[in-house]
PDB file of C-alpha atoms and ligand atoms in Angstrom:
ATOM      1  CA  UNK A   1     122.943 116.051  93.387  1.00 85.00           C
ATOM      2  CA  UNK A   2     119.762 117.342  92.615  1.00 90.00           C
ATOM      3  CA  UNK A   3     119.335 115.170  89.276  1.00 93.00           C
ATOM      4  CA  UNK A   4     120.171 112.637  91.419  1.00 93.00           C
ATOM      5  CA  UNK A   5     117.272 112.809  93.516  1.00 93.00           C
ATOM      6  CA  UNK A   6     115.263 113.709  90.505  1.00 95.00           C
ATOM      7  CA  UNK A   7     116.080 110.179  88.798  1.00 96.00           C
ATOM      8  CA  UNK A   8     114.942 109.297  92.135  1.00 96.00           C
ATOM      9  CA  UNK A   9     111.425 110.861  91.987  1.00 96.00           C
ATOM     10  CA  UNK A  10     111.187 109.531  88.452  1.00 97.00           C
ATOM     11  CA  UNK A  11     111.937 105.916  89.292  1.00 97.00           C
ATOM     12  CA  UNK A  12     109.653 105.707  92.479  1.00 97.00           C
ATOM     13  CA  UNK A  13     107.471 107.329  90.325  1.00 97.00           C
ATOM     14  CA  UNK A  14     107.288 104.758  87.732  1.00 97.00           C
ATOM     15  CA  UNK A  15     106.773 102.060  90.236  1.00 96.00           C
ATOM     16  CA  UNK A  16     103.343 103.957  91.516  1.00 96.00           C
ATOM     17  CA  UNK A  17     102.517 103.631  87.726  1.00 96.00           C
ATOM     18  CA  UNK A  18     103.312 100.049  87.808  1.00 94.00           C
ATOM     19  CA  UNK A  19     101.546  99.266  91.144  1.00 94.00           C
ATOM     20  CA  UNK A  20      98.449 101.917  90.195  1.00 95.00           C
ATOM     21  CA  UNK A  21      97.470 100.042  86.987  1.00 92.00           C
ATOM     22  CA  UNK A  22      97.864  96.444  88.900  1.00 91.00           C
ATOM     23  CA  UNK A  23      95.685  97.573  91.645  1.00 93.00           C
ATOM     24  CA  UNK A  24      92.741  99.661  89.226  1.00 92.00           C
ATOM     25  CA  UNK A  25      92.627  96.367  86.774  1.00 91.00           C
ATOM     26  CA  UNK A  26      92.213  94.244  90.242  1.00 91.00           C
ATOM     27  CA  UNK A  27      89.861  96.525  91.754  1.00 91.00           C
ATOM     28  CA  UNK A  28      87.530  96.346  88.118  1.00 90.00           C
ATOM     29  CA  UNK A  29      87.831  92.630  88.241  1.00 88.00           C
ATOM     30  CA  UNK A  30      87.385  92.037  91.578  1.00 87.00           C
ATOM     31  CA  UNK A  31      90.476  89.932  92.530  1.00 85.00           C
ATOM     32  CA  UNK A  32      92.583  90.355  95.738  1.00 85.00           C
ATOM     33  CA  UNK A  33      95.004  92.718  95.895  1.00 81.00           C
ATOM     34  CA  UNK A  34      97.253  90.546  97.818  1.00 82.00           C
ATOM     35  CA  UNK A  35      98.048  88.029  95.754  1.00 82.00           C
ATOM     36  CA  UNK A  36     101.310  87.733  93.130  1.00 84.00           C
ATOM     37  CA  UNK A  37     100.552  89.492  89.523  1.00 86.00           C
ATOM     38  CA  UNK A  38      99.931  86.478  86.620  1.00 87.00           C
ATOM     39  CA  UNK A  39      99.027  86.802  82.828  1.00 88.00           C
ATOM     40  CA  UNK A  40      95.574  87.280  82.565  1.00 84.00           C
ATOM     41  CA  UNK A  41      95.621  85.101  79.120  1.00 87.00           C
ATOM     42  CA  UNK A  42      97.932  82.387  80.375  1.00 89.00           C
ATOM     43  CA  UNK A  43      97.916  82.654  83.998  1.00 88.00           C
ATOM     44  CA  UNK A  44     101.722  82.342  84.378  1.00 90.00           C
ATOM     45  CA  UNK A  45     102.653  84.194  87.675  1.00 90.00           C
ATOM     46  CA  UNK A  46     105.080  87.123  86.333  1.00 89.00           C
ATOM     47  CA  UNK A  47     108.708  87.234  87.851  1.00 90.00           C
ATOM     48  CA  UNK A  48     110.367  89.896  89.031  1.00 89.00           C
ATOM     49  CA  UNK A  49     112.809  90.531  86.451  1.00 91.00           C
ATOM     50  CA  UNK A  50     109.362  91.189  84.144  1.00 90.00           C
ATOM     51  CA  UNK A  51     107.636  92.959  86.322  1.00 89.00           C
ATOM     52  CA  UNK A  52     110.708  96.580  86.361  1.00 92.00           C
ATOM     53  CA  UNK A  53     108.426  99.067  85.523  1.00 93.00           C
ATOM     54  CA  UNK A  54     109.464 100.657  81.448  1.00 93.00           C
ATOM     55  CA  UNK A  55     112.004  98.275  81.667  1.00 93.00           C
ATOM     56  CA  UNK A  56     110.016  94.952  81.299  1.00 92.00           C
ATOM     57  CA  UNK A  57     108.021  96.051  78.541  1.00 92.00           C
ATOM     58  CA  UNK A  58     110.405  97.256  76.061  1.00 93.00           C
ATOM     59  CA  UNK A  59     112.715  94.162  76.804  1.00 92.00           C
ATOM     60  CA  UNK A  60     109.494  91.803  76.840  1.00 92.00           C
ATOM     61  CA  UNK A  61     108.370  94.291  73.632  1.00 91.00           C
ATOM     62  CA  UNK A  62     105.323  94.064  74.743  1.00 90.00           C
ATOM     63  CA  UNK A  63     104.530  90.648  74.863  1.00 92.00           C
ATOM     64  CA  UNK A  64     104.006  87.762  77.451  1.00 92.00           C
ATOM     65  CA  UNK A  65     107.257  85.838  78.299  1.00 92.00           C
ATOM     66  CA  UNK A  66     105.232  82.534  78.089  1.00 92.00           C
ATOM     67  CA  UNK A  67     102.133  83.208  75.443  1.00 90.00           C
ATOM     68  CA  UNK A  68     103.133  86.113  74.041  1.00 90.00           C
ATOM     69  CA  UNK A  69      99.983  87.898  73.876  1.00 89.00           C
ATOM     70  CA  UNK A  70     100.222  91.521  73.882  1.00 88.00           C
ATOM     71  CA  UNK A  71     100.523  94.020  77.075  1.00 87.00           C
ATOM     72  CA  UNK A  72      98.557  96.921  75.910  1.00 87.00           C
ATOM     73  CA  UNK A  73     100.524  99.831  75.624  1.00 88.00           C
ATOM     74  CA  UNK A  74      98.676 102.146  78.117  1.00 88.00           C
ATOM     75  CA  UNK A  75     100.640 100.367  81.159  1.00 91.00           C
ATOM     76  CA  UNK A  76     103.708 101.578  79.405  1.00 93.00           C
ATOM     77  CA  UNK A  77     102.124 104.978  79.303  1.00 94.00           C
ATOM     78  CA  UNK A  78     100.999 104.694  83.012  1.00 95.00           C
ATOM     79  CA  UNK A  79     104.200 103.940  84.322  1.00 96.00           C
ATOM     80  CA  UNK A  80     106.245 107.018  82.009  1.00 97.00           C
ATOM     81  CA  UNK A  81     103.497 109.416  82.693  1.00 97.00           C
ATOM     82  CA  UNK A  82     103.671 109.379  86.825  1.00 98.00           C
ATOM     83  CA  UNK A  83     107.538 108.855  86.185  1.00 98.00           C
ATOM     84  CA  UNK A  84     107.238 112.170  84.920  1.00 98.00           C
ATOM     85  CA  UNK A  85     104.704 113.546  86.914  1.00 98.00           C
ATOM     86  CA  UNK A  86     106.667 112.486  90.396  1.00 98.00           C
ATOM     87  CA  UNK A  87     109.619 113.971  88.822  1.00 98.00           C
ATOM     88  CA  UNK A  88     107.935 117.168  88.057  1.00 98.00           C
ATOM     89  CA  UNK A  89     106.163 117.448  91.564  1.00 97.00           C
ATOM     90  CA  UNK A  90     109.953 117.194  92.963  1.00 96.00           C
ATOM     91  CA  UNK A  91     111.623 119.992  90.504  1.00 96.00           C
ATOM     92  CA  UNK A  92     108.412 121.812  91.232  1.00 95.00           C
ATOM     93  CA  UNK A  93     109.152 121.761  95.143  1.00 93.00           C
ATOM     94  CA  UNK A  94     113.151 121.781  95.423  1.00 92.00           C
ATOM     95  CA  UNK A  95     113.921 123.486  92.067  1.00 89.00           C
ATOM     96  CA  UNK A  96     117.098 126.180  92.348  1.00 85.00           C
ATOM     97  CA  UNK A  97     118.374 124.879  95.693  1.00 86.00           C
ATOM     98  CA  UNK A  98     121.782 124.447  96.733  1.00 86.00           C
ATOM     99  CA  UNK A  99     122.764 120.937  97.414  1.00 86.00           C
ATOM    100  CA  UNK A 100     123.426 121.458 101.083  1.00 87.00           C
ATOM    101  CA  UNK A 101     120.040 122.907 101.597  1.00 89.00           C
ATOM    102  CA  UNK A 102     118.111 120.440  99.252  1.00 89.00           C
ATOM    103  CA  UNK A 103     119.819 116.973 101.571  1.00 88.00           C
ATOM    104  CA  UNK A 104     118.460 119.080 104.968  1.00 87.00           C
ATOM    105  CA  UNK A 105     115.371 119.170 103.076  1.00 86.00           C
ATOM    106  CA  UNK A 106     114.883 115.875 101.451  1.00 86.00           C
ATOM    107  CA  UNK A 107     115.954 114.037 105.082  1.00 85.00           C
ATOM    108  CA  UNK A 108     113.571 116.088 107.022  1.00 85.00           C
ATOM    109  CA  UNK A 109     109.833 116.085 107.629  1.00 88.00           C
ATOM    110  CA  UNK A 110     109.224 119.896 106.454  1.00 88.00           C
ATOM    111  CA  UNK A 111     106.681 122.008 105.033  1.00 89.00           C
ATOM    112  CA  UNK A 112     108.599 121.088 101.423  1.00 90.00           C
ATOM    113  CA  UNK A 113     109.140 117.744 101.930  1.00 92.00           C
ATOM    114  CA  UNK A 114     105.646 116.845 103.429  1.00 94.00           C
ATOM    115  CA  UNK A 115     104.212 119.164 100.402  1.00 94.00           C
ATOM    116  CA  UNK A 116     105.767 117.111  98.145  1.00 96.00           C
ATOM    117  CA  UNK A 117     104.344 113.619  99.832  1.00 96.00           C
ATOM    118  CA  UNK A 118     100.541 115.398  99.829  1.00 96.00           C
ATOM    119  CA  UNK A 119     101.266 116.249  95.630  1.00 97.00           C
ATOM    120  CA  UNK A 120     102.666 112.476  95.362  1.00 98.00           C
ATOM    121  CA  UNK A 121      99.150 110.993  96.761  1.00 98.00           C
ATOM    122  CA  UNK A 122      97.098 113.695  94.928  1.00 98.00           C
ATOM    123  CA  UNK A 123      98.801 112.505  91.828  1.00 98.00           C
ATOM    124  CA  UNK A 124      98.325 108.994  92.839  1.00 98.00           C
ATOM    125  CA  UNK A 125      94.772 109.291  93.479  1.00 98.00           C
ATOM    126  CA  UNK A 126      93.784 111.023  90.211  1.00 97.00           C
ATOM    127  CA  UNK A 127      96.092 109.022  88.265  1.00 97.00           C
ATOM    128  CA  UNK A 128      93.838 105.754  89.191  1.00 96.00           C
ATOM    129  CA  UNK A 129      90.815 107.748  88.303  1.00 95.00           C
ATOM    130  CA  UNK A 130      92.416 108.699  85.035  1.00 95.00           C
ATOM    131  CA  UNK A 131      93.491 105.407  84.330  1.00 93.00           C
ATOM    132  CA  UNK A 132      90.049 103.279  85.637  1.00 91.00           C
ATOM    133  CA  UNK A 133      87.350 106.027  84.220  1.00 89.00           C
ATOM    134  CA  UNK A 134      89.140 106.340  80.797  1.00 87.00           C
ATOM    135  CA  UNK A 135      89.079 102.344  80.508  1.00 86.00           C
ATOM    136  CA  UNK A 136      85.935 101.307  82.337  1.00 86.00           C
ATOM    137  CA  UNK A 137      83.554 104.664  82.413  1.00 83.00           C
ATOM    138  CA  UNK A 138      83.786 103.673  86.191  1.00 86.00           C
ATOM    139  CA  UNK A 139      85.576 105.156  89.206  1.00 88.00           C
ATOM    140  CA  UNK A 140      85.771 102.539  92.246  1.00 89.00           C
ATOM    141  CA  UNK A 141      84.881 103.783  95.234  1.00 91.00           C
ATOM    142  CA  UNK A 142      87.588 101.863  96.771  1.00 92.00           C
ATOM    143  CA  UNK A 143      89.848 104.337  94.912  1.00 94.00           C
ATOM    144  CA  UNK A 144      87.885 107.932  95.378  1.00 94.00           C
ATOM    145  CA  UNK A 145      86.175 107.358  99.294  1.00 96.00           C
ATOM    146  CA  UNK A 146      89.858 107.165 100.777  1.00 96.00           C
ATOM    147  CA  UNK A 147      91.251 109.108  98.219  1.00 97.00           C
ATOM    148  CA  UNK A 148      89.023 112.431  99.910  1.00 97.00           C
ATOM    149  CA  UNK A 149      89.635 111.093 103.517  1.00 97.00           C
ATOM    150  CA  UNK A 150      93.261 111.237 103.129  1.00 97.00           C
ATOM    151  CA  UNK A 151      94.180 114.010 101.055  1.00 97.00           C
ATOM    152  CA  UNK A 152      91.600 116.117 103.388  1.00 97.00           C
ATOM    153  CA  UNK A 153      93.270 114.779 106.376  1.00 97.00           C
ATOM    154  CA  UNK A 154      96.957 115.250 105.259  1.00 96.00           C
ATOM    155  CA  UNK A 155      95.982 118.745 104.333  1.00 96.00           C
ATOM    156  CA  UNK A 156      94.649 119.506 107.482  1.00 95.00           C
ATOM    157  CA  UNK A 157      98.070 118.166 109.185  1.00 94.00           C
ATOM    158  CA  UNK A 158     100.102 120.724 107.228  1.00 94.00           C
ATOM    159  CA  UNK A 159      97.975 123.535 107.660  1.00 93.00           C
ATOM    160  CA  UNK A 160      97.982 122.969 111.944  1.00 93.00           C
ATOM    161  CA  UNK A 161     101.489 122.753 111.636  1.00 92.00           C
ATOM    162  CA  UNK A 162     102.519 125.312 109.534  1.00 90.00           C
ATOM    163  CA  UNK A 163     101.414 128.902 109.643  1.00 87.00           C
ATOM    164  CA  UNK A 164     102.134 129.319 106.070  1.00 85.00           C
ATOM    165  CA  UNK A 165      99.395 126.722 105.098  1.00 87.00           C
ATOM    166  CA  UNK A 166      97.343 127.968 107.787  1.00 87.00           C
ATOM    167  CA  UNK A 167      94.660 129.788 105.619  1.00 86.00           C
ATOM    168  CA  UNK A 168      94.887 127.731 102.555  1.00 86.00           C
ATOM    169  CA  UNK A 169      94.413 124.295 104.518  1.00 92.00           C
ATOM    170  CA  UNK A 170      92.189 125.306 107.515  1.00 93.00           C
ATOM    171  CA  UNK A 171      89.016 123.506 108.909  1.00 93.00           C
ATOM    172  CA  UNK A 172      86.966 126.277 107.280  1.00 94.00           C
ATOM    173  CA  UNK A 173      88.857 126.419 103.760  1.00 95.00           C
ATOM    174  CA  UNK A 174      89.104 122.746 103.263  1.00 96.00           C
ATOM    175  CA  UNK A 175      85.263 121.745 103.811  1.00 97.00           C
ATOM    176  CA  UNK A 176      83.808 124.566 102.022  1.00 97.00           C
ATOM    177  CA  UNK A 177      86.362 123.255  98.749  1.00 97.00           C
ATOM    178  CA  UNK A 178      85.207 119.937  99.476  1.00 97.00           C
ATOM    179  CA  UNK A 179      81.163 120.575  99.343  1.00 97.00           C
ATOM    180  CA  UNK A 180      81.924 123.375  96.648  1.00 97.00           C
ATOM    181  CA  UNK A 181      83.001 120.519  94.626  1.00 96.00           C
ATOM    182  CA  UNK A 182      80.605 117.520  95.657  1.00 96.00           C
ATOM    183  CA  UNK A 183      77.763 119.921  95.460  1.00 96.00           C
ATOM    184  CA  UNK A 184      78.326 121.334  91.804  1.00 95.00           C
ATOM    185  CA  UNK A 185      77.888 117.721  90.732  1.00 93.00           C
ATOM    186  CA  UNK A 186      75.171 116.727  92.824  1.00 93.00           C
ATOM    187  CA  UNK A 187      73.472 119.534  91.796  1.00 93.00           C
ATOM    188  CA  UNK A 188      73.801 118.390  88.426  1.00 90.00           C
ATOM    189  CA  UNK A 189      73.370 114.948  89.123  1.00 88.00           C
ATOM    190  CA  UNK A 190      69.705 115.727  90.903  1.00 89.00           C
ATOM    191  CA  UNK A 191      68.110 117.940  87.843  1.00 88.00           C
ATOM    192  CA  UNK A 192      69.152 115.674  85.642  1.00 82.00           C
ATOM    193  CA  UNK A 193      68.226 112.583  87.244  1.00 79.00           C
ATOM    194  CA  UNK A 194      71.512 111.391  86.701  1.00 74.00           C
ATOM    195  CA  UNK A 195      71.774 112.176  82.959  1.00 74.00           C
ATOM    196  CA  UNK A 196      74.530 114.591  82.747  1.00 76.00           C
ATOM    197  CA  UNK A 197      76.842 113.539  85.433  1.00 80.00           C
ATOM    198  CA  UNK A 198      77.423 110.087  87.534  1.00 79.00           C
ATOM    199  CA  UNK A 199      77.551 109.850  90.716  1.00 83.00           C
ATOM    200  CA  UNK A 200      81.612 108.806  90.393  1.00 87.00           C
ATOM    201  CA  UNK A 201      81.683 112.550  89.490  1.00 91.00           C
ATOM    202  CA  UNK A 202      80.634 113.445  92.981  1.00 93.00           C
ATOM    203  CA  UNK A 203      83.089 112.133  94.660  1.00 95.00           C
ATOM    204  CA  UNK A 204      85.600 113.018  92.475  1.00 96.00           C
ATOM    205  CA  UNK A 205      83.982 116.980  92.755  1.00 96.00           C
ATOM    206  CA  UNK A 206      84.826 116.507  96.449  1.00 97.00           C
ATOM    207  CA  UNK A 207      88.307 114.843  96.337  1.00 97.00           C
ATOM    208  CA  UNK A 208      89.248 117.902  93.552  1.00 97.00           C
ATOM    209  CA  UNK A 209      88.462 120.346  96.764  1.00 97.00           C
ATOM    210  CA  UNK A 210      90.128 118.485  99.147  1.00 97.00           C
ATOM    211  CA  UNK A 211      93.175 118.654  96.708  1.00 97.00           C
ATOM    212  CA  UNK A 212      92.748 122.288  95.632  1.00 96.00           C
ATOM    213  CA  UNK A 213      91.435 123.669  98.685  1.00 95.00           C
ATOM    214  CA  UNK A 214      89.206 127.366  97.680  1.00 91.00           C
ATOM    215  CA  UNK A 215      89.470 128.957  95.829  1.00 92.00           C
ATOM    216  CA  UNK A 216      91.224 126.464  94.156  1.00 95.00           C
ATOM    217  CA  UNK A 217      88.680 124.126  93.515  1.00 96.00           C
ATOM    218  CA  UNK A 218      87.101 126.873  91.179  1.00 96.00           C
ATOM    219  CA  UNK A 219      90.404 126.858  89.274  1.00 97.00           C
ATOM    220  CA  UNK A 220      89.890 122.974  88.556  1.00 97.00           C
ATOM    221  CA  UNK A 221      87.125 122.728  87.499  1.00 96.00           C
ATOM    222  CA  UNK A 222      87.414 125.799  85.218  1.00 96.00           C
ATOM    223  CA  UNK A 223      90.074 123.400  84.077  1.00 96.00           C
ATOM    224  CA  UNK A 224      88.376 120.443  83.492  1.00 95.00           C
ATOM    225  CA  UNK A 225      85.763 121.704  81.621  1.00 93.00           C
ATOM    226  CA  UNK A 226      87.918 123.948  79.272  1.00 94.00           C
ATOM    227  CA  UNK A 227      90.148 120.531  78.243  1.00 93.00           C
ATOM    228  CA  UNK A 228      86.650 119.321  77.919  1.00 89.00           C
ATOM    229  CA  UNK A 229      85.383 121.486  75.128  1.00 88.00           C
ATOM    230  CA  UNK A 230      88.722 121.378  73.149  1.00 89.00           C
ATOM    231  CA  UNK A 231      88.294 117.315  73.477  1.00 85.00           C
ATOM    232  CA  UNK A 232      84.722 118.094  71.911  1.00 82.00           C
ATOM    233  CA  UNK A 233      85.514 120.493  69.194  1.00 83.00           C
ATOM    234  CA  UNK A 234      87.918 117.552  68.486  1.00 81.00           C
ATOM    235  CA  UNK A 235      85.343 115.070  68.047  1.00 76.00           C
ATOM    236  CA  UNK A 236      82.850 116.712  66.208  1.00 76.00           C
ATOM    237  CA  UNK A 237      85.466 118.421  63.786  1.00 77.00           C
ATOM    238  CA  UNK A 238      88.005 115.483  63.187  1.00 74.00           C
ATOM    239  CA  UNK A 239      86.392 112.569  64.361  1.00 67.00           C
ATOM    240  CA  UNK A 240      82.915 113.300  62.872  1.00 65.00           C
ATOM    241  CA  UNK A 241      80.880 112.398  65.832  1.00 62.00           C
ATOM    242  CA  UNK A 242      78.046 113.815  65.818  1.00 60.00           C
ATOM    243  CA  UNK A 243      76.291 112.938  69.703  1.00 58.00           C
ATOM    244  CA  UNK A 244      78.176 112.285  72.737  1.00 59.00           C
ATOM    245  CA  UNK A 245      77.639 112.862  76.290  1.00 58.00           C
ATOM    246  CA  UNK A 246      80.674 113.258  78.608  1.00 60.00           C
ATOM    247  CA  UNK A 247      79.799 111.180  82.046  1.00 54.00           C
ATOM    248  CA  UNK A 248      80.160 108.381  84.270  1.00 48.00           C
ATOM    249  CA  UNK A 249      78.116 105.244  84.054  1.00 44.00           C
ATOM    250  CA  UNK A 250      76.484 104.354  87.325  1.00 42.00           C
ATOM    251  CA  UNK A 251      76.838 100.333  85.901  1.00 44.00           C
ATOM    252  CA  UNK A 252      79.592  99.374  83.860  1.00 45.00           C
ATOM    253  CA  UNK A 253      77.704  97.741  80.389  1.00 50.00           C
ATOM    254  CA  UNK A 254      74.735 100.247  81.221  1.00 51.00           C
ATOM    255  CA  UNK A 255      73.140 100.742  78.035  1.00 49.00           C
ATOM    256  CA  UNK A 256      73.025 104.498  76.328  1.00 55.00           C
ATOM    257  CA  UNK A 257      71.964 105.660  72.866  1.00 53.00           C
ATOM    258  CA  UNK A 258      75.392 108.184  72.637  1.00 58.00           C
ATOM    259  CA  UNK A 259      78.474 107.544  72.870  1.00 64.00           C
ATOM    260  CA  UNK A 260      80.126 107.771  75.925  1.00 69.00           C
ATOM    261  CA  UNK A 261      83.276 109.950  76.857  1.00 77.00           C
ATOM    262  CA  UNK A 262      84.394 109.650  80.494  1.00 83.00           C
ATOM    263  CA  UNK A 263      84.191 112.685  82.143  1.00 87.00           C
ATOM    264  CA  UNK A 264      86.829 111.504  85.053  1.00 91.00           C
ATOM    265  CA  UNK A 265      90.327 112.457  83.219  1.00 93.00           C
ATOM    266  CA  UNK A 266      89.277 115.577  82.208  1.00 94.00           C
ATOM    267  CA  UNK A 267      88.643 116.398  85.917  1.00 96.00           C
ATOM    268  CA  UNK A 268      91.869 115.237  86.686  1.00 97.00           C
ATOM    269  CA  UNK A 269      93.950 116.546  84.438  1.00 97.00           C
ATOM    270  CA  UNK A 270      92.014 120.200  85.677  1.00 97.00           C
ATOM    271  CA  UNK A 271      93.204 118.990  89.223  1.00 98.00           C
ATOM    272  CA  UNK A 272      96.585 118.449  88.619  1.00 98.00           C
ATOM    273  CA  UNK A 273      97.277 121.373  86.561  1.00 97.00           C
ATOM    274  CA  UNK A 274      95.390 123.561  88.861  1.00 97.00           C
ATOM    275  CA  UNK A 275      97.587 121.759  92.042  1.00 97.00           C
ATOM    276  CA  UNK A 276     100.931 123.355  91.154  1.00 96.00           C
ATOM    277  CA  UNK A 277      99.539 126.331  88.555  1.00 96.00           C
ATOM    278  CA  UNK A 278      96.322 127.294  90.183  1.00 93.00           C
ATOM    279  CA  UNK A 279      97.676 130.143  91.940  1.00 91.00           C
ATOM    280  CA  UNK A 280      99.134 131.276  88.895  1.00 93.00           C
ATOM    281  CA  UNK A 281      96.521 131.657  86.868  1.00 94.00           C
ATOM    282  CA  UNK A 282      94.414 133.041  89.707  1.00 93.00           C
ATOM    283  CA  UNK A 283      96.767 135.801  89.401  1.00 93.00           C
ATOM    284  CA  UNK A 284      96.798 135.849  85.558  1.00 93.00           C
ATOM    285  CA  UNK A 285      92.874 136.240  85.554  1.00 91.00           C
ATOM    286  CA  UNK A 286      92.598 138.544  88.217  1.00 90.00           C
ATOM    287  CA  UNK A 287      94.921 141.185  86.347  1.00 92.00           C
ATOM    288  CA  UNK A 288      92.704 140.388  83.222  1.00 90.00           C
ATOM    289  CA  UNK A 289      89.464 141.325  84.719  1.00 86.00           C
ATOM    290  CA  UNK A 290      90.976 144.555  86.881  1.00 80.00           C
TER     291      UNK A 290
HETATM  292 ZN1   ZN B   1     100.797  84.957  79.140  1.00 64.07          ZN
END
């Protein structure tokens, strides 16, 4: 039963892959997001049966039906990697339960199955970042703005109406994780006139603490910048690079004398480790220091 509902989580989760990377390439290119998907070479509206998420590609091997120009492989990688995150999420919340239990849980609206709905938009949400920032060196504000209003909202919801989440997701908790994370940017983002950091990164900051809460938030961005520096040593020692800045671009096209590495999936990979393994490694470092 449970791998049943697991498959579950892993298909529903490739179809937020499939419908994230439509709406971030629509957002970038400014076209409605309410029309039917087409080829952007040949403009041939894309049927259903090509549009399964995995599926379609390896049966299509990654080609257009009509043209056959390519469909770049990151799609395929979208769609697998929130297949697996969604899947994850739901082990994470309902792992070791009898079946009995796990159906009262899955059919109910509960602290574990709401918990799991907040970690399926969290993972939403920084997916698109991930996904826009790594292409474009841009986050839309379409994505982050109601990305922090609902995560902070849904947060709040849980923490009213359980006691459990009471001190983790209070009024108090939430908005000081929230400006904790806005403000270490904008900090940044002031000194430096806007040199080190873009402002994308300030909104992001603040969606991390709605996500994390404090002193999660801490944990994150810990995070971020440790996969940060390993992605640097990487550069400089295998790649040979010898200048890069890690940041957003205000503009896309906006002209630099580095090169540019998006700061955005760094922070979100640091968020969504530090959403199901923050605690943990609170703990860990706690006993370290003591
Ligand atoms: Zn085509």
């Amino acid at each position: 039963m449970f791998i049943f509902w697991l498959s579950f989580a892993f298909l529903f989760g490739s179809m937020m892959g499939s419908f994230l990377n439509c709406l971030v390439w629509r957002l970038y290119h400014d076209e409605s997001l309410w029309t039917r998907s087409h080829c952007p070479k040949c403009q041939h509206q894309i049927a259903w049966y090509d549009n399964i998420p995995l599926f379609s590609f390896l049966v299509l091997r990654a080609r257009c039906r009509h043209c056959q120009v390519r469909i770049h492989w990151q799609y395929f990688a979208t769609e697998l990697a929130l297949a697996l995150l969604f899947a994850f999420a739901f082990w994470y919340r309902f792992q070791g339960l009898s079946d009995f239990i796990l159906i009262e849980q899955i059919s109910s609206w509960n602290i574990h199955s709401l918990s799991l709905l907040r970690d399926w938009l969290i993972i939403a949400f920084f997916s698109a970042i991930f996904i826009m920032d790594y292409q474009w060196y841009v986050v839309a504000d379409e994505i982050s703005l109601p990305g922090i209003i609902s995560v902070f909202i849904f947060s709040l919801v849980l923490g009213w109406l359980w006691p459990d989440l009471a001190a983790a997701f209070s009024w108090s908790n939430l908005i000081l994780a929230t400006l904790v994370g806005a403000g270490f940017f904008s900090l940044q983002y002031y000194f430096s006139g806007g040199r080190w950091v873009g402002a994308g990164d300030i909104r992001i900051g603040a969606l991390m603490g709605a996500s994390l809460g404090w002193p999660g938030i801490l944990v994150g961005l810990a995070l971020a910048y440790f996969i940060g520096s390993l992605a640097s040593i990487y550069l400089i020692a295998v790649r040979q690079k010898q200048s890069f800045s890690f940041k957003h671009l205000w503009e896309p096209g906006e002209p630099t004398e580095q090169a540019i590495i998006p700061f955005g999936p760094f922070l979100a990979l640091g968020a969504l480790i530090a959403l199901f393994y923050g605690e943990a490694i609170i703990t860990w470092y706690q006993n370290l220091i003591l």
